[in-house]
Short mmCIF file of C-alpha atoms in Angstrom, two decimals:
data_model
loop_
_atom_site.label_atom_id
_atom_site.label_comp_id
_atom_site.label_asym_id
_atom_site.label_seq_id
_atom_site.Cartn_x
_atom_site.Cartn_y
_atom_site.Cartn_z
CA UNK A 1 0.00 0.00 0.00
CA UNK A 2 1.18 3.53 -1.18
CA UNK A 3 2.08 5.70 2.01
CA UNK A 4 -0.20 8.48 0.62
CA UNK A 5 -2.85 6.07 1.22
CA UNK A 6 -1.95 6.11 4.63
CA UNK A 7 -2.21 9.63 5.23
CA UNK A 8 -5.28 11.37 6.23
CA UNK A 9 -5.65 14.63 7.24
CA UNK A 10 -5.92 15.84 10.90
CA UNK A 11 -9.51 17.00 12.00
CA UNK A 12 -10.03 20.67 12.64
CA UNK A 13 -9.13 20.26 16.88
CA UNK A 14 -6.57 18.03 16.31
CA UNK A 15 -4.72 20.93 14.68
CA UNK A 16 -5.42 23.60 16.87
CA UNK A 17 -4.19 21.38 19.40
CA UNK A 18 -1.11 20.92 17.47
CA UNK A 19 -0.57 24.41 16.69
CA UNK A 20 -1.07 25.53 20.20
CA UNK A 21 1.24 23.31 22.00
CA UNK A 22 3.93 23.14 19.49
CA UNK A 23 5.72 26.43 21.45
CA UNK A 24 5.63 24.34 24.86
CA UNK A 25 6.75 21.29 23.00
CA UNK A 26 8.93 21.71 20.31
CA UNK A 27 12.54 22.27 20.67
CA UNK A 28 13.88 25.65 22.08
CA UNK A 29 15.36 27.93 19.73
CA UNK A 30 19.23 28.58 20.21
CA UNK A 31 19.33 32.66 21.23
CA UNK A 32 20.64 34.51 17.70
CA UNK A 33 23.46 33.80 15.87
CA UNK A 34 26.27 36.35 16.72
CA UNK A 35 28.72 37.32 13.63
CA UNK A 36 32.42 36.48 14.77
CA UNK A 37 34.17 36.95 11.33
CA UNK A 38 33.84 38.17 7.78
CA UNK A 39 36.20 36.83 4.90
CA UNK A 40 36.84 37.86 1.40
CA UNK A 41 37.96 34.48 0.38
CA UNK A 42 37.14 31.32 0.64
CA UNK A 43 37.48 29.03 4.09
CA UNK A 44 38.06 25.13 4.23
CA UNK A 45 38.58 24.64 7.55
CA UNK A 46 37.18 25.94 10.94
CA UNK A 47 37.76 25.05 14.57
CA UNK A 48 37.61 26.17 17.88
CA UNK A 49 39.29 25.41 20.85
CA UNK A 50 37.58 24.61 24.55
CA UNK A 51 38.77 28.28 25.21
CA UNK A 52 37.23 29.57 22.93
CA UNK A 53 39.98 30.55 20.43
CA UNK A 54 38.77 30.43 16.74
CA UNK A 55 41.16 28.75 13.93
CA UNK A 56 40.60 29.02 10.19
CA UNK A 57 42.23 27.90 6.77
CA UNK A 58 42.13 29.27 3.20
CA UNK A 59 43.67 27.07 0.48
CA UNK A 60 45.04 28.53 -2.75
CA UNK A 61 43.02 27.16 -5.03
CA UNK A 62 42.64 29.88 -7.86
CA UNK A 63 44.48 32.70 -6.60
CA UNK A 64 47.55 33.32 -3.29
CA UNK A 65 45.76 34.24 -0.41
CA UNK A 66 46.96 36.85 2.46
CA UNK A 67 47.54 33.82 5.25
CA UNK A 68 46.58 30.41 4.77
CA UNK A 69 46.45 29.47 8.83
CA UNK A 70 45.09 32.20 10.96
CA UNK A 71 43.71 32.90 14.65
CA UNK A 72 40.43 34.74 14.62
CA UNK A 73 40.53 37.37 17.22
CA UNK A 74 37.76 38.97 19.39
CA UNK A 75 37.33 41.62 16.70
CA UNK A 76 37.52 39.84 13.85
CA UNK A 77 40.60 40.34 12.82
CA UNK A 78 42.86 37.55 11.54
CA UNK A 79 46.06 36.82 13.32
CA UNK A 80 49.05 34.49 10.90
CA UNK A 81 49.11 31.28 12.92
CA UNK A 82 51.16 30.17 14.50
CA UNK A 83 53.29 32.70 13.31
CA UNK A 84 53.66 35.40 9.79
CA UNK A 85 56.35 33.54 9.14
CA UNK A 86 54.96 29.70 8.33
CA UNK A 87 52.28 31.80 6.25
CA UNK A 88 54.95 33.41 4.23
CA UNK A 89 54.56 31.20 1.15
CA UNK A 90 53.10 31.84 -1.81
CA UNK A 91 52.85 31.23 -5.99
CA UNK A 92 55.08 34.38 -6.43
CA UNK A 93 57.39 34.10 -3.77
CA UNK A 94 57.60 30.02 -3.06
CA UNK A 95 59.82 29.38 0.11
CA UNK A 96 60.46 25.68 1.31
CA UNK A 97 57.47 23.82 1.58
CA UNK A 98 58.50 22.01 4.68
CA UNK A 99 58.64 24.59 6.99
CA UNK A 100 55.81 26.92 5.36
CA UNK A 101 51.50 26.59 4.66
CA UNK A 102 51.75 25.81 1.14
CA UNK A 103 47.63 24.89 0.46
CA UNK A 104 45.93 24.60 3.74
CA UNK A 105 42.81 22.54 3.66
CA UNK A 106 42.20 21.65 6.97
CA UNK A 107 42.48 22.97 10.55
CA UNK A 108 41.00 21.06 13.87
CA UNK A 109 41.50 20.97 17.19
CA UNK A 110 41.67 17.50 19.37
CA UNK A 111 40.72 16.89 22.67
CA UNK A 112 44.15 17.77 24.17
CA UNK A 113 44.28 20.60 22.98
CA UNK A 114 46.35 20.64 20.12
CA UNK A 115 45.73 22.02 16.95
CA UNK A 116 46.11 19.61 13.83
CA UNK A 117 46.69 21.49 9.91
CA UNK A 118 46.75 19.34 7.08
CA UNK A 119 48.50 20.80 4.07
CA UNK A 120 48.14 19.02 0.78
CA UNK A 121 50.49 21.60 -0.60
CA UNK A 122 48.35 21.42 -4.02
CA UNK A 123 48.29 25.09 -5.21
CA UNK A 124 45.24 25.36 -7.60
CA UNK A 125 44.53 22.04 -6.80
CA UNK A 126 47.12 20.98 -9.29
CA UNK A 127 50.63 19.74 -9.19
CA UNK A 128 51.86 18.84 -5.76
CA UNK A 129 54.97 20.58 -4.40
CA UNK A 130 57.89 18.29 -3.54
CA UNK A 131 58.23 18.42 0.39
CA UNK A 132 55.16 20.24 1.47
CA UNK A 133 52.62 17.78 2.14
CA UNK A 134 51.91 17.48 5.39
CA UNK A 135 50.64 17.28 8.48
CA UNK A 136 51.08 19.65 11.68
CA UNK A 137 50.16 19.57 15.42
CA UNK A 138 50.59 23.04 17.44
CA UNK A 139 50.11 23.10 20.76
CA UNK A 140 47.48 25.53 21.80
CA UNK A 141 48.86 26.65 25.09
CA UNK A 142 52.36 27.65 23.72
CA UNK A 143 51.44 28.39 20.12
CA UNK A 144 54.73 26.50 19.21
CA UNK A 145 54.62 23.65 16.58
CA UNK A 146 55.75 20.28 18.12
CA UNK A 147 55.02 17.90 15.30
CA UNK A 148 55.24 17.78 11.76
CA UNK A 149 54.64 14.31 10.17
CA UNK A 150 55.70 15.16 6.18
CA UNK A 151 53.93 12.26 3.48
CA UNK A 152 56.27 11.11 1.22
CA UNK A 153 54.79 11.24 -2.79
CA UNK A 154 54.28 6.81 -1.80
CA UNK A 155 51.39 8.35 1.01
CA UNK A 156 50.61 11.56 -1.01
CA UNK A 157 51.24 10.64 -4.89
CA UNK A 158 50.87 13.58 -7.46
CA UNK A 159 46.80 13.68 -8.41
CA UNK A 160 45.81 12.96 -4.37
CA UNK A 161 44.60 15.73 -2.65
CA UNK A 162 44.73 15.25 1.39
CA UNK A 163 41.34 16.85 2.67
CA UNK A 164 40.63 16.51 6.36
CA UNK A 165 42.13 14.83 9.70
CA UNK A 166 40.45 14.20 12.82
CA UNK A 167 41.32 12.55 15.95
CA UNK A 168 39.35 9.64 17.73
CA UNK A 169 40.82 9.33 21.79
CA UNK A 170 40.30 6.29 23.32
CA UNK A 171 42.14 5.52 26.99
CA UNK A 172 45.18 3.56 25.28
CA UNK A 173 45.29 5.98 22.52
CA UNK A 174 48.97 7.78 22.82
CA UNK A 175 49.25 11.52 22.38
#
């Protein structure tokens, strides 16, 4: 049997009933969304610390972008993460991809407290640059990088694209 023929419509009190118990009922609305940021270009990636503190990521995909990794402050502004100087790279001015965000397309932050950035380092979504894949932890309460695991092309061949990490604790799960 069709589930249309199932259906059959409420009577008149029935959906007055409805209709006046729904606001006692229904779910509570979450108080108004408050604007934290504004960007001109495109974001990938956003997380947020337990604190509070804001992370985002813009990739280059069709143009170089002003920071790739970047700390959202109270005003909106965007602060280079962890530092100007790992968001120094660009199409026009490439630097060593090991040590610099190359095309940031991911940005979380784990339970610990650390924040995780994967880097494809796939400009334009195109040819791979030797070195840069990779993938960073930062510790959140120093702001200093204490991990950077780098793929190799056999993990991150020319044509892949890495797109997102996450992190799954469990009690024998090692930091």
């Amino acid at each position: 049997m069709p589930l249309a023929a199932l259906a059959r419509p409420l009577p008149p009190i029935a959906l007055v009933a409805v209709l006046l118990l729904a606001p006692l009922t229904g779910p509570r609305a979450d108080p108004a969304l408050t604007r934290v940021a504004g960007f001109d270009g495109q974001v990938t990636g956003v997380a947020v610390a337990k604190n509070g503190r804001t992370f985002v990521n813009f990739p280059r995909w069709e143009k170089d972008v002003p920071v790739s990794v970047a700390e959202v402050m109270k005003d909106g502004a965007l602060k280079p993460y962890p530092d100007a100087g790992w968001n120094a790279w660009s199409n026009l001015k490439p630097l060593s991809t090991g040590d610099h965000w190359v095309c940031v397309q991911s940005v979380t932050v784990d339970p610990k407290g650390y924040l995780w950035v994967i880097d494809p380092a796939a400009p334009g979504n195109e040819f791979i640059k030797p070195g840069g894949p990779k993938l960073v932890k930062i510790d959140l309460a120093t702001d200093k990088i204490v991990k950077i695991i780098h793929f190799d092309p056999s993990v991150a061949p020319q044509g892949s694209y890495m797109t997102t990490c996450g992190s799954a604790r469990t009690a024998s799960t090692p930091t």
